Coordinates of C-alpha atoms in Angstrom, one line a residue:
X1 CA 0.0 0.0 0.0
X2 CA 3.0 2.9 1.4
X3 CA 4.8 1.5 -2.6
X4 CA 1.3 2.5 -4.2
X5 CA 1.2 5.4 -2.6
X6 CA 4.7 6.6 -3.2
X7 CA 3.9 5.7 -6.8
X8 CA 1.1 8.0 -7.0
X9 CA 3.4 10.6 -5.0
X10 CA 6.0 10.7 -7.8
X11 CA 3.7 10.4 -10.5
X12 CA 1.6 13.6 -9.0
X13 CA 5.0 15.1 -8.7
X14 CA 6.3 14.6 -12.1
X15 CA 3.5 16.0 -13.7
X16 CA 3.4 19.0 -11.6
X17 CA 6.9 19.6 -13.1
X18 CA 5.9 19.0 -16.2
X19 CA 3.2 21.6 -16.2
X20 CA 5.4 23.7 -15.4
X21 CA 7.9 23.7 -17.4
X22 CA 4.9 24.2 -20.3
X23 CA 3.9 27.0 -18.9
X24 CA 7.3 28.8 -18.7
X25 CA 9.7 26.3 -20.7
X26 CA 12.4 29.3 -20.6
X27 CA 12.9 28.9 -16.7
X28 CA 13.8 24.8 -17.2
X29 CA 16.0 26.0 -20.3
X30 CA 20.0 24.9 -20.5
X31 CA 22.3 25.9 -23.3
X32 CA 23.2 22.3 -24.6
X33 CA 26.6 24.2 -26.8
X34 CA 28.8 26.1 -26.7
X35 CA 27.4 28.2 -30.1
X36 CA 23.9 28.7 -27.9
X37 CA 26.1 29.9 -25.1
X38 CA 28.7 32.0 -27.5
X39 CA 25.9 33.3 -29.3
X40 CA 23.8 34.9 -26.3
X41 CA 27.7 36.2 -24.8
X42 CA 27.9 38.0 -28.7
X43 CA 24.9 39.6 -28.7
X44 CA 24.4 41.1 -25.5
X45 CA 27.6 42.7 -26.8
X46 CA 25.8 44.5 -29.8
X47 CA 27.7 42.3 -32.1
X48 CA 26.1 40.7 -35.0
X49 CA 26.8 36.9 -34.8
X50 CA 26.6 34.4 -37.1
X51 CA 26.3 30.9 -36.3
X52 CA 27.3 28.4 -38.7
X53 CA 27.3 24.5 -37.9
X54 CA 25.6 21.2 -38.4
X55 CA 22.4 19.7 -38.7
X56 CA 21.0 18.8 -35.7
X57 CA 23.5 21.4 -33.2
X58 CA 21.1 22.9 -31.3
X59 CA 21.3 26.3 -33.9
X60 CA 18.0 26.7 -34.4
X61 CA 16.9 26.2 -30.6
X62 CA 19.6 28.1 -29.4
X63 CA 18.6 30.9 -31.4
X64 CA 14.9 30.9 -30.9
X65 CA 15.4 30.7 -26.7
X66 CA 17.5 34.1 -27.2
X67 CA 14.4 35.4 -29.6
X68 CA 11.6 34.8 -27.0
X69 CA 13.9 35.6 -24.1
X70 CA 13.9 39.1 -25.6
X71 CA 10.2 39.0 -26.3
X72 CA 9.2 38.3 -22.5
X73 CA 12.2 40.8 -21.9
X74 CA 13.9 38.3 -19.8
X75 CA 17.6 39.3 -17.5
X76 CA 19.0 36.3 -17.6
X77 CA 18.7 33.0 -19.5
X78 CA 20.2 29.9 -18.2
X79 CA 22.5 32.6 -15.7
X80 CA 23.9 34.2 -19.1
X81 CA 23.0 38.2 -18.6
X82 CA 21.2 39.3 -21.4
X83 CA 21.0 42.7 -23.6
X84 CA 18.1 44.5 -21.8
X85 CA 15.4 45.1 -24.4
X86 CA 12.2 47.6 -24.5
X87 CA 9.4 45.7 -23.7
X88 CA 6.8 45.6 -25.2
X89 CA 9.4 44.9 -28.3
X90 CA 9.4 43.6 -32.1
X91 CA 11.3 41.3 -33.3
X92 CA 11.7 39.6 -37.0
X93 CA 12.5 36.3 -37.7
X94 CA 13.8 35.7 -41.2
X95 CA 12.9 32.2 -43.0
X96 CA 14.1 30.5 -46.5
X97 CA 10.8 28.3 -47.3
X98 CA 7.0 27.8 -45.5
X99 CA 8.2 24.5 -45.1
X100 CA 11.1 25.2 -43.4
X101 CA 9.5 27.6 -41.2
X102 CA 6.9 25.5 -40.5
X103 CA 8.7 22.4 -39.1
X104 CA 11.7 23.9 -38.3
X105 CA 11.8 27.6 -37.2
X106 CA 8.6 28.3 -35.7
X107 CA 8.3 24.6 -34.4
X108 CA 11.2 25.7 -32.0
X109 CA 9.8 29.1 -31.0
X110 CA 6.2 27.8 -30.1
X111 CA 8.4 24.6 -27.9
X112 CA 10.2 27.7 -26.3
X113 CA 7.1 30.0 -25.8
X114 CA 4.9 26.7 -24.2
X115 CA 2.1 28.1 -22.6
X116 CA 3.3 30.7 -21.5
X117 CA 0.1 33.8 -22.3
X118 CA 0.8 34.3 -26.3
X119 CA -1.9 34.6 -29.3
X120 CA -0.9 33.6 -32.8
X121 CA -1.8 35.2 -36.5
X122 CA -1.7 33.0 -39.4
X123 CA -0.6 33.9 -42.5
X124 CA -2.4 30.2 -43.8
X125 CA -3.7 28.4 -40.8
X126 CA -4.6 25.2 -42.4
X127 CA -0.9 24.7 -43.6
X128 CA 0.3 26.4 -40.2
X129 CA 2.2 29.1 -41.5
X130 CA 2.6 31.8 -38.7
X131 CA 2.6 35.0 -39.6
X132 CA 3.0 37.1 -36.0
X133 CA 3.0 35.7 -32.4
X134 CA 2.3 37.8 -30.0
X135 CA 4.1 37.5 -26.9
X136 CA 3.2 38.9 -23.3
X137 CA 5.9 39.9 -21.8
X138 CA 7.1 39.5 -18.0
X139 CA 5.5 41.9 -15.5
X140 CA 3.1 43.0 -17.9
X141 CA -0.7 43.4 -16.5
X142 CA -2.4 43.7 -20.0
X143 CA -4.3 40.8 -21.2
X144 CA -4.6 42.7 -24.5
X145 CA -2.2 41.2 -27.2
X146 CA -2.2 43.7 -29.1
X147 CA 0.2 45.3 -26.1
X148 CA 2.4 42.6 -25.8
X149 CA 5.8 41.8 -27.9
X150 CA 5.6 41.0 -31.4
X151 CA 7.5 38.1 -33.3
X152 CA 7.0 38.6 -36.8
X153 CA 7.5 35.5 -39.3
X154 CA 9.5 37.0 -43.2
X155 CA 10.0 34.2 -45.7
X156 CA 11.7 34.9 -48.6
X157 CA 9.6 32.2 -50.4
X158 CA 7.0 35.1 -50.8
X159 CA 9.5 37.1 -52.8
X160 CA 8.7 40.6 -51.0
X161 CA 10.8 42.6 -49.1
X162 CA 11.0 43.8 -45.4
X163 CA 8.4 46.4 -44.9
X164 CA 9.0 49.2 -42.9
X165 CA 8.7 50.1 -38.8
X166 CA 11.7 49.8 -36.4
X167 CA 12.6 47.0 -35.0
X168 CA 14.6 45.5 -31.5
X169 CA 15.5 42.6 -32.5
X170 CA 16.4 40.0 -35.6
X171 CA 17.1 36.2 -36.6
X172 CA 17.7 35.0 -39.3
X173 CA 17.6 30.9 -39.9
X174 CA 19.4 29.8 -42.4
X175 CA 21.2 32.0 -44.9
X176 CA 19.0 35.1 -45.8
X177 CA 19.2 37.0 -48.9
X178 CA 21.4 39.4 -48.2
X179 CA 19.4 42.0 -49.6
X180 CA 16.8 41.5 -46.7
X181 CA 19.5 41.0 -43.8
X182 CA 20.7 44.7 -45.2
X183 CA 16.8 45.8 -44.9
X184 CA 16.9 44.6 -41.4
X185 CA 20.0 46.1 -40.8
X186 CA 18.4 49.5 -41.3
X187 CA 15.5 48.9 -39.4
X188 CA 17.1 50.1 -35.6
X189 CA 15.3 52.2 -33.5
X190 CA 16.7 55.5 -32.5
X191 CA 19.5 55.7 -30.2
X192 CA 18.8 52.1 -29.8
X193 CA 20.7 48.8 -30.3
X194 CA 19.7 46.6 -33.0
X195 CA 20.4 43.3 -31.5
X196 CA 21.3 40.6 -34.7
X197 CA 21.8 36.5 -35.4
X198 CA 22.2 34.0 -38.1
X199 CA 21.8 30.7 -37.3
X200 CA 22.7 28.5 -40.6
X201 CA 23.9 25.0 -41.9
X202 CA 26.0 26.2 -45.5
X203 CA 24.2 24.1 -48.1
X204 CA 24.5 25.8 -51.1
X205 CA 26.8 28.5 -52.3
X206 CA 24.8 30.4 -53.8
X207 CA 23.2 31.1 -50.5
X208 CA 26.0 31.4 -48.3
X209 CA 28.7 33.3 -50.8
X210 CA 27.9 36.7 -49.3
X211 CA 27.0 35.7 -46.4
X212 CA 30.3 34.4 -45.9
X213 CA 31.8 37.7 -47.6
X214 CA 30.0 39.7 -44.6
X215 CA 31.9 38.0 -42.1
X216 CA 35.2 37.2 -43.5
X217 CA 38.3 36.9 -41.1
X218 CA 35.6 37.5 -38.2
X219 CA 36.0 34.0 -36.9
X220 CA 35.8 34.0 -33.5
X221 CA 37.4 37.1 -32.9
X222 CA 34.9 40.3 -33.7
X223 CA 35.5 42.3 -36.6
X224 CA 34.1 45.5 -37.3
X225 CA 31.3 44.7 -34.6
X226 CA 30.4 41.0 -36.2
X227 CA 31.6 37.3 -35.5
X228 CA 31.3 34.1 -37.2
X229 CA 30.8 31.2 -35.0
X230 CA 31.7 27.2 -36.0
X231 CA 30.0 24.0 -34.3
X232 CA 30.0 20.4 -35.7
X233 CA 27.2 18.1 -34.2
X234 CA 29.4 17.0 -31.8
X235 CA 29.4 20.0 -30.2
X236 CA 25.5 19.4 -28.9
X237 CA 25.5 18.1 -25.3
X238 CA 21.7 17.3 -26.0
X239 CA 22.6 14.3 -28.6
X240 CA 23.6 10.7 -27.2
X241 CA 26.3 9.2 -28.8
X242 CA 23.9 6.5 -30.4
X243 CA 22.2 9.2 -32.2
X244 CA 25.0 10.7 -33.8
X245 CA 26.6 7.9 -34.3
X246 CA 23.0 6.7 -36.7
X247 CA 23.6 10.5 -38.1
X248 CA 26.9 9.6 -39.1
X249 CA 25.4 6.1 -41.0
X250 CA 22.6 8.2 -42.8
X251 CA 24.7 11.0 -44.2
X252 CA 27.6 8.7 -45.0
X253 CA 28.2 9.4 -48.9
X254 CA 26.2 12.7 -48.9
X255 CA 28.0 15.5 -50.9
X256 CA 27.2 17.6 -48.1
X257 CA 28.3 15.7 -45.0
X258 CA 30.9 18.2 -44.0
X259 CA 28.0 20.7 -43.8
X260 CA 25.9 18.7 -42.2
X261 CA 28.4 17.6 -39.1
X262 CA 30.6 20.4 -39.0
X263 CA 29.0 23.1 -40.4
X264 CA 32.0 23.7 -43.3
X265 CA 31.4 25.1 -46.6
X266 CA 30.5 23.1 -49.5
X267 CA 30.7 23.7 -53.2
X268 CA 29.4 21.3 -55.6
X269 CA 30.0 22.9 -58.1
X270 CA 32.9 20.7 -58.3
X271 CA 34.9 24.1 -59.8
X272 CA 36.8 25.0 -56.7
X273 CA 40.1 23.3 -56.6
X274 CA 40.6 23.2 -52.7
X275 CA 37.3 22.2 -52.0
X276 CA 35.9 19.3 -54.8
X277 CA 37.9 17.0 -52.9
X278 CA 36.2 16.7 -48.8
X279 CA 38.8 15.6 -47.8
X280 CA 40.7 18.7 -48.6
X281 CA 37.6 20.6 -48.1
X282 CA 37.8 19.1 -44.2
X283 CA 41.2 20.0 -44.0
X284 CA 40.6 24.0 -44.8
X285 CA 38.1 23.1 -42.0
X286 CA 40.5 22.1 -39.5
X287 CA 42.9 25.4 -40.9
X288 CA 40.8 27.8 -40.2
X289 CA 39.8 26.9 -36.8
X290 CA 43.6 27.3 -36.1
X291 CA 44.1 30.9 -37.4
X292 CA 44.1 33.5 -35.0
X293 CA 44.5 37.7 -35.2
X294 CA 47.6 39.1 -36.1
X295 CA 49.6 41.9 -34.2
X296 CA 49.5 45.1 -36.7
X297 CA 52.9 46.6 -36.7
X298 CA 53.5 50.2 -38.0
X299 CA 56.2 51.3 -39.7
X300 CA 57.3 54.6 -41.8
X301 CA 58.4 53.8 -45.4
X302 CA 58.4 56.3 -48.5
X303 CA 56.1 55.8 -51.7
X304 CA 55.4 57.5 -55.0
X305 CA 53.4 60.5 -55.8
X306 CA 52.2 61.8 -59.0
X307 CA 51.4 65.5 -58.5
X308 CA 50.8 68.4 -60.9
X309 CA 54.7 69.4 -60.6
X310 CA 55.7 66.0 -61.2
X311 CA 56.1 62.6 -59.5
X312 CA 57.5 63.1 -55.7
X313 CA 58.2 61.0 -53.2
X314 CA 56.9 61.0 -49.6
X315 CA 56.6 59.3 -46.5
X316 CA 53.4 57.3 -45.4
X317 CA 52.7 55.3 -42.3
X318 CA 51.5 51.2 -42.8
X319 CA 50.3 48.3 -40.9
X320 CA 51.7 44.8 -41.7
X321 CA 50.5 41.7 -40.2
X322 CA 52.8 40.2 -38.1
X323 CA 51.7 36.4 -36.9
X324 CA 55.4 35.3 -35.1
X325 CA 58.3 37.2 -34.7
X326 CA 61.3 36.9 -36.4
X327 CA 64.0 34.0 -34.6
X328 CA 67.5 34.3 -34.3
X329 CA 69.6 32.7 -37.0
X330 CA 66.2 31.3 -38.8
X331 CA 66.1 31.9 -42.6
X332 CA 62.6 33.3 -44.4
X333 CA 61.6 33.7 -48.0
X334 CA 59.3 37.2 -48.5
X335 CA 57.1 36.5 -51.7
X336 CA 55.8 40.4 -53.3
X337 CA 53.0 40.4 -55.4
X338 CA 52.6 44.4 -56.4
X339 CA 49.8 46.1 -57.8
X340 CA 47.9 49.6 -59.3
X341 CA 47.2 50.4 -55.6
X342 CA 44.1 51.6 -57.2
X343 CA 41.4 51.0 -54.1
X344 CA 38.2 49.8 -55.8
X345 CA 36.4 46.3 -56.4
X346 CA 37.7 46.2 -60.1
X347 CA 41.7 46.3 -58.8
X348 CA 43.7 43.5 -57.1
X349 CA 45.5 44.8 -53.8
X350 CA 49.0 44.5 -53.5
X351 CA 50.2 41.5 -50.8
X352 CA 53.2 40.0 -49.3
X353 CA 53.9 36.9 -47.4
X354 CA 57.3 35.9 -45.6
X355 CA 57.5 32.4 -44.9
X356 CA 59.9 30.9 -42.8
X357 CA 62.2 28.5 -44.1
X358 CA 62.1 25.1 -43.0
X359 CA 61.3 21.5 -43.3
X360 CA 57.9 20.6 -44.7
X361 CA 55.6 20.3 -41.8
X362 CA 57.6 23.0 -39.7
X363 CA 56.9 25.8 -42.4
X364 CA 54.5 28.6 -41.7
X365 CA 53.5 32.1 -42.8
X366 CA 54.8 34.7 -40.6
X367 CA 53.9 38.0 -41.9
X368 CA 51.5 39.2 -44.4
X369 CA 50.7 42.5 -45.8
X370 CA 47.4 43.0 -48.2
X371 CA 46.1 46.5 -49.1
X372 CA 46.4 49.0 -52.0
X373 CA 49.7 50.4 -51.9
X374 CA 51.6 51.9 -54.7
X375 CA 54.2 49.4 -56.2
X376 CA 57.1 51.6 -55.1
X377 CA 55.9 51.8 -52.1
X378 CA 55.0 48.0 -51.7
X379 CA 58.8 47.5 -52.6
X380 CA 59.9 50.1 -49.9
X381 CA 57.8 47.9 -47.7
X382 CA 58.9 44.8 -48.5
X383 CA 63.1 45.4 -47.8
X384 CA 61.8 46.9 -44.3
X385 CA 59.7 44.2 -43.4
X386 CA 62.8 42.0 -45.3
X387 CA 65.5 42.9 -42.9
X388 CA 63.4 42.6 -39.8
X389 CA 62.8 38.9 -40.5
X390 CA 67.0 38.5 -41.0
X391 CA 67.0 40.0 -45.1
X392 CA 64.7 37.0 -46.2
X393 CA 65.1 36.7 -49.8
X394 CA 62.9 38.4 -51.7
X395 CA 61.0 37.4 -54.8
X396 CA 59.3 39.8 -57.2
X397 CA 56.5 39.3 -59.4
X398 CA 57.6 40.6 -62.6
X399 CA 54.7 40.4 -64.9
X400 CA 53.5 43.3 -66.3
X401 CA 53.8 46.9 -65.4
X402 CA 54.3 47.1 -61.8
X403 CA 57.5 44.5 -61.0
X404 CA 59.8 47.1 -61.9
X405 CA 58.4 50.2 -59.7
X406 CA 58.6 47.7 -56.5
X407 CA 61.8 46.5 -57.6
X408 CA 62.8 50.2 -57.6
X409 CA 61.3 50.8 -54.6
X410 CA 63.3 48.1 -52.7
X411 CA 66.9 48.8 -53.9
X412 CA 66.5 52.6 -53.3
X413 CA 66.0 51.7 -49.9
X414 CA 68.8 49.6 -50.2
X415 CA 67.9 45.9 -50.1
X416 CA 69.6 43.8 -52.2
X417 CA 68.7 40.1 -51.5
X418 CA 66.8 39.0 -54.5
X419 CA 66.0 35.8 -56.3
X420 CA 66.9 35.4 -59.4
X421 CA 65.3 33.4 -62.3
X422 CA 67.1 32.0 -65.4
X423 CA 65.8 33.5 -68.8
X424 CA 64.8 31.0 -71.6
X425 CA 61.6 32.6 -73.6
X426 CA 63.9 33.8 -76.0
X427 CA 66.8 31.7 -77.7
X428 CA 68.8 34.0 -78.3
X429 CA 69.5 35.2 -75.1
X430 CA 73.0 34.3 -73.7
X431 CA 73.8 31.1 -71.5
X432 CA 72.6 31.9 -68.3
X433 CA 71.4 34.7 -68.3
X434 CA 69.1 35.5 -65.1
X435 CA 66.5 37.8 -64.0
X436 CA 65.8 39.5 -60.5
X437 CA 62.2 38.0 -59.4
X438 CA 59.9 36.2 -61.8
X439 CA 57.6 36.3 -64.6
X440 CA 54.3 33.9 -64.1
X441 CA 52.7 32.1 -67.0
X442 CA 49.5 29.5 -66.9
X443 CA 51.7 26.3 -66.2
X444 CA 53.2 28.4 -63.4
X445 CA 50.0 29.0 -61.5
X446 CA 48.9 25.5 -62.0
X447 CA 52.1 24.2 -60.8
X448 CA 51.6 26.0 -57.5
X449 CA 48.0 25.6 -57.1
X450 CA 49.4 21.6 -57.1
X451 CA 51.8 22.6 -54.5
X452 CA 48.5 24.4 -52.5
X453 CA 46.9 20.9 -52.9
X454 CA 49.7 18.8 -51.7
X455 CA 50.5 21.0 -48.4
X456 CA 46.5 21.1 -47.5
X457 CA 46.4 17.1 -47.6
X458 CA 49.9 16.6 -46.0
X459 CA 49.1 19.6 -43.6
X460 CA 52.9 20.4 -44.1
X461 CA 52.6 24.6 -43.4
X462 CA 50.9 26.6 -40.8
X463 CA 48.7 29.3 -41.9
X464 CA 47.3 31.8 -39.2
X465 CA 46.2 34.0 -41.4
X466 CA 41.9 33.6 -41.9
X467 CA 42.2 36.1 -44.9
X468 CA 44.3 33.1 -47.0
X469 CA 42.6 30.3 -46.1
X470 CA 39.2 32.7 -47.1
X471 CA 40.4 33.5 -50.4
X472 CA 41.8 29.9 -51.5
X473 CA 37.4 28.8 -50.3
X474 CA 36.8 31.5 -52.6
X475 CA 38.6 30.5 -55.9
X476 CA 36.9 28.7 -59.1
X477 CA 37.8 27.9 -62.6
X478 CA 36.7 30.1 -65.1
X479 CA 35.3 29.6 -68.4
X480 CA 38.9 29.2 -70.5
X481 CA 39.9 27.4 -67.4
X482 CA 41.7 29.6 -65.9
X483 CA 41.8 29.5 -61.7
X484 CA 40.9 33.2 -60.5
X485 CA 39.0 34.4 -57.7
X486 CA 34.8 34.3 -57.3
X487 CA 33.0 37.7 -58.9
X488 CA 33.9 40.1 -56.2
X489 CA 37.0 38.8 -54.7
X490 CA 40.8 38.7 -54.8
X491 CA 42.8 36.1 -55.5
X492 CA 46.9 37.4 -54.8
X493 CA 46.7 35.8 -51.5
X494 CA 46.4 31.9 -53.4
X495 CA 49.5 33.2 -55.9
X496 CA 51.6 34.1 -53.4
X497 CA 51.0 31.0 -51.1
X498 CA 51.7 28.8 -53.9
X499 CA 54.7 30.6 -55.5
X500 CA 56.0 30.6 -51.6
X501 CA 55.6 26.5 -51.3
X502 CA 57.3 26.2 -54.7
X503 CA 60.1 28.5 -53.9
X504 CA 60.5 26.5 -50.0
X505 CA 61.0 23.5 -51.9
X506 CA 63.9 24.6 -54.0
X507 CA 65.7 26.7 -51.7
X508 CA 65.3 24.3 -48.8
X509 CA 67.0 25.6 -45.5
X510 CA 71.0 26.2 -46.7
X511 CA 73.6 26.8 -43.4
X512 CA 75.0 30.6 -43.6
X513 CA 78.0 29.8 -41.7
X514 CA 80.6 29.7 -44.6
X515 CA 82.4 32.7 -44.8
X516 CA 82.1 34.3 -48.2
X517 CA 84.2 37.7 -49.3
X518 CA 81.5 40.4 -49.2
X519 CA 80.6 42.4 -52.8
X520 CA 81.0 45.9 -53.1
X521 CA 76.9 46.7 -52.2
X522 CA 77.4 44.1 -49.6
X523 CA 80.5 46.6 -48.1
X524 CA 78.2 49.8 -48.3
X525 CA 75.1 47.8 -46.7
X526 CA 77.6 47.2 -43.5
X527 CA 78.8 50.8 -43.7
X528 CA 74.9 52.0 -43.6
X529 CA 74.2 49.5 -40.6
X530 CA 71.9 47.3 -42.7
X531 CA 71.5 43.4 -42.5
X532 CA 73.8 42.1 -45.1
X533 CA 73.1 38.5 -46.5
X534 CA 76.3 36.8 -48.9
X535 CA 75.6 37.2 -52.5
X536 CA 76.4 33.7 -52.8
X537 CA 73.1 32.6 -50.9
X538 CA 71.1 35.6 -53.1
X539 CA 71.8 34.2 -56.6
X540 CA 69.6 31.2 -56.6
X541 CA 69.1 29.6 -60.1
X542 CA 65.4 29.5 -60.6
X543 CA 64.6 28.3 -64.7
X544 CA 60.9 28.8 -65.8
X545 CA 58.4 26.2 -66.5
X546 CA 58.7 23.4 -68.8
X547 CA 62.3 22.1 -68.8
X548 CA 63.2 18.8 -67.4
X549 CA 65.6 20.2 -65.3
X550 CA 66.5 19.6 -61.5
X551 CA 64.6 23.1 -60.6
X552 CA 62.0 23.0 -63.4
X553 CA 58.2 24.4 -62.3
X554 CA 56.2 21.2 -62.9

């Protein structure tokens, strides 16, 4: 009789809990990630977050407590402070499909809403598409909906765009076209924060290209008040390891598994290079979790200026980026890719990478610069930022126009550590005959987007840099099938990464202990108090493609 009764006693109990948390499912709620935790932490911050990760991480839950936390105008959710919001307050919640809000997006709101006092307008109620749910929030006497918090349902599925009216607050679940997320952007209240999240699984690129653009080299670290957040599946405390591991069996052999369990980018269009193979595609995964921000080091240099009296030259203050500092008796190799230094979307920027030089698996990029600067004044840059990593030899593009103007640039200011490349386009040129820097062609650039290839599978560099491992995501082969950047982006950072692995090879990492008798600029470097590197380890015998020699591009 006392068991029967203690069975009744628990069962009374466990439904008195259960009622509760239906009528106020946000007081029983516990972030189950560390993206639902990260997020909130973001946002309360005023910065714009962007959530990308798996199927099935908690993304769309995460982000739907934070919306109807806001709504009721909640302090705290789960002990996390949160961004205190005008109550009663508007929110919109951006969705791809009906269907997807339907089962998905909405699904998750009502869960988090319960029965706590709301009242819902439909848009279609016999297919359950939610227009508006009206949400009363805490400490608030009306029984009026019409006073209580909004949460207003957009799908782009209906082809309009965001109407007008100010908003609080904004999520977006799954990509959104950008063109709306910029609508919603504008939609702030006066003197008031906007508070903004994206909560996505990166399907298709046409949906997440400029997205993506938005956010770049934001990765964990805020940038210009945004931050792109990265979970796999794994990551969700609220999955047993049964169920994953039955995820893991179903999506085995889909062309989007990396999206699906890790939340990577995927491209079927099978034209990206770096990313048709998953395997590589993971491994750009695993890179770009490992970048982190550079220290930005100022220094004074002088550049070119054309002027009505003529061309002059003047001094200009610039940032490099510097990921490790430069180690006593280490050797580094500085690649220079110049430029216009025209700053528009039609224009490459100029860029620079210094790699040090060491065994593969040991290698890794250093310093980088990327902006529009001036070829003169890129080559200026390039011997100061050359001598403070112990006069790493320098390499010059030479094609076209703008080789020569940083190759000025860098010998006026007195550098003189350059590699050389051995002439043969024309036949009549004498037997080794060499030029300062190089000259790329087509076989070139494929040779080193091999070498890209090869060091992503073997992992054989370190890249900190989020801007390089960007750029090669963003790459594709064009119509004549040549390999050149996406319509709106860049594409020096992938030719001077694989003209650096190239050159790493060949040089390898040489001993600079032999004593060799010093040349005549070599003697007025020392005089001047510059670094002073051997002519014998500057002249390095570099032949162009297509030679079966022992140094030939392949």
């Amino acid at each position: 009789m006392d068991a029967a009764l203690d069975f009744t006693r628990i069962g009374l109990i466990s439904e008195a809990a259960l009622g509760f948390e239906r009528r106020d499912p946000l007081s029983c709620f516990r972030f189950k990630s560390v993206g639902q935790e990260l997020l909130c932490l973001f946002v309360r911050e005023e910065i714009e977050a962007y959530w990308r990760a798996g199927n099935q991480s908690g993304k769309t839950f995460g982000g739907a407590a934070l919306g109807v936390a806001l709504a009721r105008g909640l302090k705290e959710l789960d002990g996390l402070p949160l961004p205190k919001v005008r109550t009663p307050s508007v929110g919109y919640v951006l969705t791809q499909t009906y269907k997807q809000q339907s089962t998905s997006t909405q699904a998750a709101y009502l869960e988090l809403i319960g029965d706590w006092p709301h009242h819902i307008g439909y848009v279609d109620k016999a297919n359950d598409y939610i227009s508006t749910i009206w949400v009363k929030p805490d400490g608030c006497k009306s029984d009026d909906h019409r006073k209580w918090s909004k949460i207003v349902f957009h799908c782009a599925q209906t082809g309009r765009s965001i109407p007008g009216g100010r908003i609080d607050w904004a999520h977006a679940d799954e990509p959104p076209k950008m063109s709306m997320w910029r609508e919603v952007r504008a939609r702030t209240r006066r003197n008031s924060p906007l508070y903004r999240w994206i909560t996505a699984t990166p399907l298709d690129r046409n949906e997440w290209e400029e997205l993506e653009r938005d956010f770049e080299g934001a990765y964990l670290v805020p940038l210009q008040r945004r931050v792109l957040l990265v979970t796999s599946v794994w990551d969700n405390e609220a999955l047993s390891k049964a169920h994953i591991d039955k995820l893991m069996e179903d999506w085995r052999g889909d062309p989007y598994f990396d999206a699906r369990t890790k939340g990577g980018l995927v491209d079927l269009s099978g034209k990206n290079p770096f990313t048709n193979n998953p395997d590589m595609a993971a491994q750009l995964g695993r890179w770009i979790k490992k970048t982190f921000p550079p220290k930005m080091v100022p220094v004074q240099i002088l550049l070119e200026r054309d002027t009505e009296d003529g061309r002059h030259v003047g001094n200009l203050l610039v940032e490099y980026e510097e990921y490790f500092p430069y180690e006593q008796g280490k050797e580094y190799l500085l690649e220079l890719d110049p430029a216009q230094g025209i700053n528009d979307p039609y224009h490459d920027p100029a860029n620079i990478h210094v790699f040090l030089r060491e065994r593969p698996g040991k290698r890794k990029l250093v310093a980088r610069y990327n902006g529009f600067l001036g070829s003169y004044g890129l080559g200026f840059l390039g011997s100061v930022i050359g001598w403070r990593y112990n006069g790493a030899i320098m390499n010059i593009d030479m094609g076209g126009a703008y080789g020569d103007a940083a190759l000025r640039g860098a010998t006026q200011a007195g550098y003189s550590n350059f590699m050389l490349e051995l002439i043969e386009e024309r036949a009549n040129k004498a037997a080794e005959t060499f030029r300062i820097g190089y000259k790329p062609t087509g076989p070139k650039k494929w040779a080193s987007i091999g070498d890209i290839q090869r060091a992503i599978m073997e992992d054989s560099i370190f890249i900190p840099s989020q801007a390089i491992i960007t750029c090669l995501l963003n790459v594709t082969v064009d119509e004549i099938g040549r390999v050149a950047a996406v319509k709106g982006r860049h594409d020096e950072d992938m030719t001077n990464l694989g003209n650096g692995l190239i050159d790493l090879d060949r040089l390898g990492v040489t001993s600079m202990a032999k004593p060799v008798q010093p040349a005549f600029h070599d003697a007025v470097n020392a005089e001047m108090g510059r670094t002073v590197v051997p002519a014998i380890y500057r002249t390095i015998k570099r032949p162009t493609a297509g030679r079966a020699k022992p140094w030939s591009r392949r």
